[in-house]
Amino acid sequence: MPIDKVYEPQRFEPHWAEWWVSSGIFHASPSAPGPVFSLVIPPPNVTGSLHMGHMLEHTEIDVTIRWRRMMGHNTLWLPGTDHAGIATQMVVERELAKEGLDRHQLGREEFERRVWCWKEQSGGAILRQMVRTGTSCDWSRARFTLDEGLSRAVREVFVRLYEKGLIYRGEYMINWCPRCLTALSDLEVVHEESEGNLWHFRYPVNEPAGADPRHLIVATTRPETMLGDTAVAVNPKDARYASLRGKTVRLPLMDRDIPVIFDDMADPEFGTGVVKVTPAHDPNDFAAGQRHNLPLVQVIDQHGRMTPAAGRFAGLGRFEARKQVVAALDQQGLLNKVQPYTLSAGRCQRCKTIVEPLVSTQWFAKMKPLAEPAIKAVETGEIKFIPENWVKTYNEWMYNIRDWCISRQLWWGHRIPAWHCATCGKITVSREDPTQCAHCQSEDIKQDPDVLDTWFSSGLWPFSTLGWPEKTVDLATYYPTSLLITGFDILFFWVARMIMMGIECTGEVPFRQVYIHGLVRDAEKQKMSKTRGNTIDPLDVTERYGTDAVRFSLLRGAAPGTDIVTSEDRMAAARSFANKIWNAARFIFMNMEKAGVETYELATVDCCLPEANEYSITIPVEDRWIFSRLARCAELTGRAIETYRYHEAADTLYHFFWGEFCDWYVELKKLRMQQEPEVKAHLRNLLRTFEISLRLLHPVMPFLTEELWQRLVRKTDARPASIALAPYPDYDPSVIDHKSILDMDVFQDIVTAARNLRADLGEADPKKTLDGVLYSRSLGFEIASREKSFIEKLASVQLELRQEAAPKLEGAAVRSTTEFDLVLRLPAAQADAAIKRLEKEIANLEKVIANSRRQLEDETFLSRAPGKVVDQIKSKLADYETQLAKNQAALESLASK
RNA sequence: GGGCGCGUAGCUCAGUUGGUUAGAGCGCCUGCUUCACACGCAGGAGGUCACAGGUUCGAGUCCUGUCGCGCCCACCA
C-alpha cells in the first residue's frame, strides 16, 4: 500500500471524476437538512469547449459549493448549457459551407435537425470536460435552454409580457448584420475605432431665379448614405442660417429637392453647422425624420448593397458605393474637402462585420417598467454585488436602458409564439399553437419566422431550470438562488436581464448575491483569445499538472476586483504544493506501516482538539500547538471563501500546510517517533491532524484530498462515502490554546536563532554540529530543557543550558531575544559575519525604538490614539530595549577582539 | 464625452475597516542526495509602496492634482 514517490494526478483524477458522478453524492435533495445554498451555473455555449475563463469560474463556484456542503448546507449546483443562437448557427453554417451547402438549400427543418446533431456532439463535450475537472454539480438536474421545460417557460414569459403590453412589434431603426442577416440588440454591437475620413460636400441651395447661388457644406463619414438624404438640418438658434427657412436644397447625384429643417440635432459648433439627414440609415436621423415627418429612402439593403433607390449606384456594395459617390461628387466640383477622421464603427459581436443601421419591423421588449424594480432590488441591498463598485456600472446602464430588440432572423432558437393572419392581418400570440386567428377566426395563419434573442431564454435561467412556471418542489426549495458567480462581460447581457425577468415573473429576485470575477489573462497580461494564440487549454494543463494544481494556481491569483493572471509557472508552483501534500501522506503511510497501523478511524470528536485520552503521556507542545493552528486555519479559510477572497483561502492553506504542518509539526513528530517509545500515541495525532488538514484542503484540491482520504480513513458505517460529504473542521475559537502558541514561538525562535548563528559562522553543512550555550531565566529555559534534543537535532547544535543571565562573553556569536540568549562558540576567523548581523539588528532596533519613543512622548498621540495601540507600543518598546542592550553588549565584546 | 480600475522586491501579484521592522510565488545567491518530498531542506540578498501636495498623533491604505497604462459605456455628422 505504499504510494508512488511522485505525485501523478493523472493516475487517480479520472477515477474520482467518474465516481463523483456515478455515486450521485452531489445530488441535491430538497428534503435534505441544513440551510439551503443554491446556485445555477452560467451556462456555457453548447458549441464551446472549456477555456480558462470557465475553469476559473467553475473552480470558484466549486470551492464555494464544496465548502458549503461540508458546512452542512443543503447545496445545489445546477449545471447546463445555452443554445447560443447566432454563435451556434454560425458554426453549423460553416460546417455546411465545407460541404458546399447553405442553410436555405437544406430548408429550416433539416437545418434545425443538423444543429441538434451538432449540439449532441459538442454540447456533450463541454459537459464531459466539466465532469473531468471535478465540478460538483448535480448532473441529474442538468438543463439546456432549448429543453421542453425551458421552452415552455420562454413561451409563458413571452405571452405574459405581450399581454401586459411589454412586448410589441414595430418598425424602427435597428442594428443589422449584413452577413448574419439578422437584427442585433445594442449590446451585440461592439464599437471599434478606426481611421477614416470626414468628407465635406456642397449641396446647392435652391434660390429664386436671379438670386446669388448659394450652397451648404455638409460633412459625413459615410458618403454613400447621402443618396438617401431627405433633408439637411441646421440649428434653429444658428443665426447664419436663419435665412434658409422654407428653403430646399438640391441633392447632388440624385437630383432631388430636399428641405432644410431646423432642429437641435445640428450642433452649430461642429463643422459648418449643417448636417445631412438620412432617416433610413442613421439612428439620429431616423429620430429627426420622425420629428419632421421626413420620408425614408432606403438606399442600402439587407446585404449591404445599394438598392434601386440609389439610382446609378444600385447593386454596388456599400463600400464600393462610398468610393464612387465621392468620385462623382468630386467630378462635379462638389467635394469641398477631405479630412482624416477617427470614427467608431459598430461591428457584429459574432462576425465582426460592420453593422448597418436599418429600419425594420421587429419585436421589442419595453424595458423601463422592468428596469425600475430591478434597480430598486440592488439599491435596497436585496441583491448584493461583490465587488460593490459594479453597482455603479449596473445603475448607469439600467437608468439609461432602451427597449430591447428581441427578434432574430435566425433558425436556431426559440421561435416567437406569434401567428400572422393572412385574412385580417392581425397577430395571435398564444401559449398553445393556435389553429385559427384569434381576431377573425380565419385558419389562414402563419407563425412568425423569427426566433428570440438567445439572452431572452438565459434571462429566465435561474427559475426556468427549477421548473417554473410549474410550482415545483425544487423551485420552492432552491429559488431564489443564493449566489451567482460570473464575469463582468455579461453583466448587461445576462445578469441585469435575469434580475428584471426574475422579479417580473416570480416576484422575487433570482439571487441574493452576485460575485463578479475578473478576466483570465496570460503572463503578459494579455486577454486570452484564440486570435492572439495565447490560450491555455485547461484540459491540456489539467493533464500535465493535475486539475488540483490548475485550480489552486487560479485561486491564488483570484483576488476580488482584479484580473487573474495565469501561467504555467504558477501551475508548476501549485503542483509542487500538491506534491508536498502527497509526500506528507507518503511519510504518514510509511509510518503507519512501520507501526503496524492499517487505517485511521475517524475521530468521534470533530473539533480541532487532541483527544486527551489517547495519551498515556503529557500532550507535547507540537500537538497542543497544531490543533490551535488547525482551528485558526479553518476559521480564516472559511471566512475567506465566504467573502469570495479565494486567493486568501488558498494562501492560508498553503502556508498552514507547508510552513506549519510540514516544516514544524511533521518534523517534530518525526523526531518524537524516533526518540520516544509511545509511537502509536504520536502517530495517532499525526493521522488526526493530517486527516483534518485534508478536509480543510478539500474544497480547493478535491481530487488529491479524496484520493488520500479514501486511502487513509477506514471505511465504516459511520464514515461518509466521500471526503466531500465529511464535515468541514470546526473552528470554534475557544479551542485555541494560546499558551501552546507562545511556547511554540519560543521553540521556533531558539531553533531559528541557532540556525542563523550557524550561517553567520559560515557553517551551513548540517552534518557538522556546533557547540553552544543557551541562557535564560524564563520561558526559554523551560522550553529548551523540555525539548533540548529536538532543538539540537533541528539546528545541528550541541547545547548547554544555563538558568541565568548571559554573562559578557568574548569571542562568541550571540543571538538574543527577550526570552533567551543563545551563544555559539566562535572561531576567531569568522567574526565578521556575526558582527555584520549584529550591526544590522542594532540599526533596525534603534530605528524602531526611536520611532516608538517619539510617539510615546507625543502628547497628541497619547491623547488621541486608542489605549490598545499605546499599550502595544509600550510593551514592544521594552522588548526592543532589552534586545538592543544585549546586542550592543555582544557587539562590543566581538569588536573588542 | 462620461464611468471604472491599475501603477508595491528583477518578474507576477497580495496587503480586509489608516496603527508601528511592508508580504507571497517565481527568479537569484550560499550550503545540503538529512531514511516523506531536489516538484525538496536550511540560510540569504532585494522595496524612499509612480510623482507632488493635503487630511491625521500616525498614510502603501483616505482626499486633491500630475504622469503612465488598461477596460466599459455613449446616436455628435
mmCIF file with all atom_site columns, C-alpha atoms in Angstrom, chain A residues 357-470:
data_model
loop_
_atom_site.group_PDB
_atom_site.id
_atom_site.type_symbol
_atom_site.label_atom_id
_atom_site.label_alt_id
_atom_site.label_comp_id
_atom_site.label_asym_id
_atom_site.label_entity_id
_atom_site.label_seq_id
_atom_site.pdbx_PDB_ins_code
_atom_site.Cartn_x
_atom_site.Cartn_y
_atom_site.Cartn_z
_atom_site.occupancy
_atom_site.B_iso_or_equiv
_atom_site.pdbx_formal_charge
_atom_site.auth_seq_id
_atom_site.auth_comp_id
_atom_site.auth_asym_id
_atom_site.auth_atom_id
_atom_site.pdbx_PDB_model_num
ATOM 1   C CA . PRO A 1 357 ? -28.467 50.670 -39.113 1.00 0.00 ? 357 PRO A CA 1
ATOM 2   C CA . LEU A 1 358 ? -31.654 49.778 -40.958 1.00 0.00 ? 358 LEU A CA 1
ATOM 3   C CA . VAL A 1 359 ? -35.327 50.407 -40.486 1.00 0.00 ? 359 VAL A CA 1
ATOM 4   C CA . SER A 1 360 ? -37.042 47.112 -39.980 1.00 0.00 ? 360 SER A CA 1
ATOM 5   C CA . THR A 1 361 ? -40.087 45.518 -38.396 1.00 0.00 ? 361 THR A CA 1
ATOM 6   C CA . GLN A 1 362 ? -39.006 43.678 -35.281 1.00 0.00 ? 362 GLN A CA 1
ATOM 7   C CA . TRP A 1 363 ? -40.198 42.567 -31.872 1.00 0.00 ? 363 TRP A CA 1
ATOM 8   C CA . PHE A 1 364 ? -39.169 44.663 -28.899 1.00 0.00 ? 364 PHE A CA 1
ATOM 9   C CA . ALA A 1 365 ? -39.362 44.399 -25.142 1.00 0.00 ? 365 ALA A CA 1
ATOM 10  C CA . LYS A 1 366 ? -40.202 47.549 -23.238 1.00 0.00 ? 366 LYS A CA 1
ATOM 11  C CA . MET A 1 367 ? -37.519 47.847 -20.640 1.00 0.00 ? 367 MET A CA 1
ATOM 12  C CA . LYS A 1 368 ? -38.232 50.838 -18.408 1.00 0.00 ? 368 LYS A CA 1
ATOM 13  C CA . PRO A 1 369 ? -41.017 49.182 -16.408 1.00 0.00 ? 369 PRO A CA 1
ATOM 14  C CA . LEU A 1 370 ? -38.873 46.077 -15.941 1.00 0.00 ? 370 LEU A CA 1
ATOM 15  C CA . ALA A 1 371 ? -35.781 48.043 -15.004 1.00 0.00 ? 371 ALA A CA 1
ATOM 16  C CA . GLU A 1 372 ? -37.374 50.024 -12.214 1.00 0.00 ? 372 GLU A CA 1
ATOM 17  C CA . PRO A 1 373 ? -37.850 47.218 -9.684  1.00 0.00 ? 373 PRO A CA 1
ATOM 18  C CA . ALA A 1 374 ? -34.519 45.750 -10.754 1.00 0.00 ? 374 ALA A CA 1
ATOM 19  C CA . ILE A 1 375 ? -32.761 48.969 -9.843  1.00 0.00 ? 375 ILE A CA 1
ATOM 20  C CA . LYS A 1 376 ? -34.570 49.056 -6.543  1.00 0.00 ? 376 LYS A CA 1
ATOM 21  C CA . ALA A 1 377 ? -33.604 45.487 -5.696  1.00 0.00 ? 377 ALA A CA 1
ATOM 22  C CA . VAL A 1 378 ? -29.948 46.392 -5.904  1.00 0.00 ? 378 VAL A CA 1
ATOM 23  C CA . GLU A 1 379 ? -30.404 49.725 -4.213  1.00 0.00 ? 379 GLU A CA 1
ATOM 24  C CA . THR A 1 380 ? -32.102 48.199 -1.194  1.00 0.00 ? 380 THR A CA 1
ATOM 25  C CA . GLY A 1 381 ? -29.474 45.505 -0.939  1.00 0.00 ? 381 GLY A CA 1
ATOM 26  C CA . GLU A 1 382 ? -31.872 42.705 -1.704  1.00 0.00 ? 382 GLU A CA 1
ATOM 27  C CA . ILE A 1 383 ? -29.270 41.787 -4.276  1.00 0.00 ? 383 ILE A CA 1
ATOM 28  C CA . LYS A 1 384 ? -25.672 42.418 -3.310  1.00 0.00 ? 384 LYS A CA 1
ATOM 29  C CA . PHE A 1 385 ? -22.905 42.917 -5.837  1.00 0.00 ? 385 PHE A CA 1
ATOM 30  C CA . ILE A 1 386 ? -19.379 41.924 -4.917  1.00 0.00 ? 386 ILE A CA 1
ATOM 31  C CA . PRO A 1 387 ? -17.207 43.894 -5.518  1.00 0.00 ? 387 PRO A CA 1
ATOM 32  C CA . GLU A 1 388 ? -19.633 46.674 -4.777  1.00 0.00 ? 388 GLU A CA 1
ATOM 33  C CA . ASN A 1 389 ? -18.410 49.111 -7.384  1.00 0.00 ? 389 ASN A CA 1
ATOM 34  C CA . TRP A 1 390 ? -20.195 47.153 -10.088 1.00 0.00 ? 390 TRP A CA 1
ATOM 35  C CA . VAL A 1 391 ? -23.409 48.647 -8.770  1.00 0.00 ? 391 VAL A CA 1
ATOM 36  C CA . LYS A 1 392 ? -22.431 51.903 -10.388 1.00 0.00 ? 392 LYS A CA 1
ATOM 37  C CA . THR A 1 393 ? -21.918 50.271 -13.761 1.00 0.00 ? 393 THR A CA 1
ATOM 38  C CA . TYR A 1 394 ? -25.165 48.379 -13.366 1.00 0.00 ? 394 TYR A CA 1
ATOM 39  C CA . ASN A 1 395 ? -27.105 51.505 -12.455 1.00 0.00 ? 395 ASN A CA 1
ATOM 40  C CA . GLU A 1 396 ? -25.570 53.501 -15.267 1.00 0.00 ? 396 GLU A CA 1
ATOM 41  C CA . TRP A 1 397 ? -26.896 51.020 -17.760 1.00 0.00 ? 397 TRP A CA 1
ATOM 42  C CA . MET A 1 398 ? -30.234 50.425 -16.074 1.00 0.00 ? 398 MET A CA 1
ATOM 43  C CA . TYR A 1 399 ? -31.078 54.115 -15.777 1.00 0.00 ? 399 TYR A CA 1
ATOM 44  C CA . ASN A 1 400 ? -30.354 54.632 -19.463 1.00 0.00 ? 400 ASN A CA 1
ATOM 45  C CA . ILE A 1 401 ? -31.865 51.415 -20.636 1.00 0.00 ? 401 ILE A CA 1
ATOM 46  C CA . ARG A 1 402 ? -33.548 51.347 -24.011 1.00 0.00 ? 402 ARG A CA 1
ATOM 47  C CA . ASP A 1 403 ? -36.003 48.921 -25.479 1.00 0.00 ? 403 ASP A CA 1
ATOM 48  C CA . TRP A 1 404 ? -34.590 45.567 -26.359 1.00 0.00 ? 404 TRP A CA 1
ATOM 49  C CA . CYS A 1 405 ? -34.869 44.198 -29.872 1.00 0.00 ? 405 CYS A CA 1
ATOM 50  C CA . ILE A 1 406 ? -35.628 40.564 -29.120 1.00 0.00 ? 406 ILE A CA 1
ATOM 51  C CA . SER A 1 407 ? -36.323 39.107 -32.567 1.00 0.00 ? 407 SER A CA 1
ATOM 52  C CA . ARG A 1 408 ? -33.623 37.491 -34.655 1.00 0.00 ? 408 ARG A CA 1
ATOM 53  C CA . GLN A 1 409 ? -33.835 36.386 -38.246 1.00 0.00 ? 409 GLN A CA 1
ATOM 54  C CA . LEU A 1 410 ? -32.293 33.028 -37.393 1.00 0.00 ? 410 LEU A CA 1
ATOM 55  C CA . TRP A 1 411 ? -33.484 29.467 -37.402 1.00 0.00 ? 411 TRP A CA 1
ATOM 56  C CA . TRP A 1 412 ? -31.785 28.245 -34.248 1.00 0.00 ? 412 TRP A CA 1
ATOM 57  C CA . GLY A 1 413 ? -33.619 29.334 -31.146 1.00 0.00 ? 413 GLY A CA 1
ATOM 58  C CA . HIS A 1 414 ? -36.991 29.764 -29.527 1.00 0.00 ? 414 HIS A CA 1
ATOM 59  C CA . ARG A 1 415 ? -39.499 30.525 -32.268 1.00 0.00 ? 415 ARG A CA 1
ATOM 60  C CA . ILE A 1 416 ? -41.609 33.556 -31.491 1.00 0.00 ? 416 ILE A CA 1
ATOM 61  C CA . PRO A 1 417 ? -45.095 32.348 -30.475 1.00 0.00 ? 417 PRO A CA 1
ATOM 62  C CA . ALA A 1 418 ? -46.953 34.769 -32.737 1.00 0.00 ? 418 ALA A CA 1
ATOM 63  C CA . TRP A 1 419 ? -49.117 33.952 -35.722 1.00 0.00 ? 419 TRP A CA 1
ATOM 64  C CA . HIS A 1 420 ? -49.905 36.345 -38.529 1.00 0.00 ? 420 HIS A CA 1
ATOM 65  C CA . CYS A 1 421 ? -53.337 36.214 -40.119 1.00 0.00 ? 421 CYS A CA 1
ATOM 66  C CA . ALA A 1 422 ? -53.415 36.459 -43.879 1.00 0.00 ? 422 ALA A CA 1
ATOM 67  C CA . THR A 1 423 ? -57.060 37.462 -43.765 1.00 0.00 ? 423 THR A CA 1
ATOM 68  C CA . CYS A 1 424 ? -57.222 40.290 -41.245 1.00 0.00 ? 424 CYS A CA 1
ATOM 69  C CA . GLY A 1 425 ? -53.516 40.951 -40.878 1.00 0.00 ? 425 GLY A CA 1
ATOM 70  C CA . LYS A 1 426 ? -53.702 40.790 -37.126 1.00 0.00 ? 426 LYS A CA 1
ATOM 71  C CA . ILE A 1 427 ? -51.419 38.860 -34.788 1.00 0.00 ? 427 ILE A CA 1
ATOM 72  C CA . THR A 1 428 ? -52.324 35.993 -32.478 1.00 0.00 ? 428 THR A CA 1
ATOM 73  C CA . VAL A 1 429 ? -49.955 35.385 -29.572 1.00 0.00 ? 429 VAL A CA 1
ATOM 74  C CA . SER A 1 430 ? -50.707 32.249 -27.659 1.00 0.00 ? 430 SER A CA 1
ATOM 75  C CA . ARG A 1 431 ? -49.437 29.740 -25.115 1.00 0.00 ? 431 ARG A CA 1
ATOM 76  C CA . GLU A 1 432 ? -50.698 26.866 -27.271 1.00 0.00 ? 432 GLU A CA 1
ATOM 77  C CA . ASP A 1 433 ? -50.229 26.702 -31.024 1.00 0.00 ? 433 ASP A CA 1
ATOM 78  C CA . PRO A 1 434 ? -53.432 28.241 -32.446 1.00 0.00 ? 434 PRO A CA 1
ATOM 79  C CA . THR A 1 435 ? -55.317 26.774 -35.399 1.00 0.00 ? 435 THR A CA 1
ATOM 80  C CA . GLN A 1 436 ? -57.126 29.968 -36.230 1.00 0.00 ? 436 GLN A CA 1
ATOM 81  C CA . CYS A 1 437 ? -56.799 33.707 -35.935 1.00 0.00 ? 437 CYS A CA 1
ATOM 82  C CA . ALA A 1 438 ? -57.947 34.967 -32.568 1.00 0.00 ? 438 ALA A CA 1
ATOM 83  C CA . HIS A 1 439 ? -59.415 38.058 -34.212 1.00 0.00 ? 439 HIS A CA 1
ATOM 84  C CA . CYS A 1 440 ? -61.245 36.837 -37.323 1.00 0.00 ? 440 CYS A CA 1
ATOM 85  C CA . GLN A 1 441 ? -61.162 33.070 -36.859 1.00 0.00 ? 441 GLN A CA 1
ATOM 86  C CA . SER A 1 442 ? -59.511 32.660 -40.225 1.00 0.00 ? 442 SER A CA 1
ATOM 87  C CA . GLU A 1 443 ? -57.454 29.494 -40.478 1.00 0.00 ? 443 GLU A CA 1
ATOM 88  C CA . ASP A 1 444 ? -55.051 31.150 -42.857 1.00 0.00 ? 444 ASP A CA 1
ATOM 89  C CA . ILE A 1 445 ? -52.431 31.905 -40.207 1.00 0.00 ? 445 ILE A CA 1
ATOM 90  C CA . LYS A 1 446 ? -48.687 31.511 -40.223 1.00 0.00 ? 446 LYS A CA 1
ATOM 91  C CA . GLN A 1 447 ? -46.199 31.525 -37.390 1.00 0.00 ? 447 GLN A CA 1
ATOM 92  C CA . ASP A 1 448 ? -43.723 34.376 -37.285 1.00 0.00 ? 448 ASP A CA 1
ATOM 93  C CA . PRO A 1 449 ? -40.475 33.067 -38.760 1.00 0.00 ? 449 PRO A CA 1
ATOM 94  C CA . ASP A 1 450 ? -38.197 34.812 -36.258 1.00 0.00 ? 450 ASP A CA 1
ATOM 95  C CA . VAL A 1 451 ? -36.625 33.393 -33.147 1.00 0.00 ? 451 VAL A CA 1
ATOM 96  C CA . LEU A 1 452 ? -35.844 35.133 -29.882 1.00 0.00 ? 452 LEU A CA 1
ATOM 97  C CA . ASP A 1 453 ? -32.516 36.620 -28.878 1.00 0.00 ? 453 ASP A CA 1
ATOM 98  C CA . THR A 1 454 ? -30.638 33.876 -27.114 1.00 0.00 ? 454 THR A CA 1
ATOM 99  C CA . TRP A 1 455 ? -30.373 36.032 -23.978 1.00 0.00 ? 455 TRP A CA 1
ATOM 100 C CA . PHE A 1 456 ? -34.137 36.035 -23.650 1.00 0.00 ? 456 PHE A CA 1
ATOM 101 C CA . SER A 1 457 ? -34.086 32.429 -22.501 1.00 0.00 ? 457 SER A CA 1
ATOM 102 C CA . SER A 1 458 ? -30.919 32.793 -20.450 1.00 0.00 ? 458 SER A CA 1
ATOM 103 C CA . GLY A 1 459 ? -32.645 35.628 -18.629 1.00 0.00 ? 459 GLY A CA 1
ATOM 104 C CA . LEU A 1 460 ? -35.071 33.078 -17.219 1.00 0.00 ? 460 LEU A CA 1
ATOM 105 C CA . TRP A 1 461 ? -32.361 30.541 -16.323 1.00 0.00 ? 461 TRP A CA 1
ATOM 106 C CA . PRO A 1 462 ? -32.478 30.761 -12.501 1.00 0.00 ? 462 PRO A CA 1
ATOM 107 C CA . PHE A 1 463 ? -36.155 29.802 -12.375 1.00 0.00 ? 463 PHE A CA 1
ATOM 108 C CA . SER A 1 464 ? -36.840 28.085 -15.682 1.00 0.00 ? 464 SER A CA 1
ATOM 109 C CA . THR A 1 465 ? -34.280 25.451 -14.742 1.00 0.00 ? 465 THR A CA 1
ATOM 110 C CA . LEU A 1 466 ? -36.108 24.780 -11.495 1.00 0.00 ? 466 LEU A CA 1
ATOM 111 C CA . GLY A 1 467 ? -39.407 24.033 -13.179 1.00 0.00 ? 467 GLY A CA 1
ATOM 112 C CA . TRP A 1 468 ? -41.125 27.422 -13.430 1.00 0.00 ? 468 TRP A CA 1
ATOM 113 C CA . PRO A 1 469 ? -43.939 28.141 -14.331 1.00 0.00 ? 469 PRO A CA 1
ATOM 114 C CA . GLU A 1 470 ? -44.918 24.931 -12.559 1.00 0.00 ? 470 GLU A CA 1
#
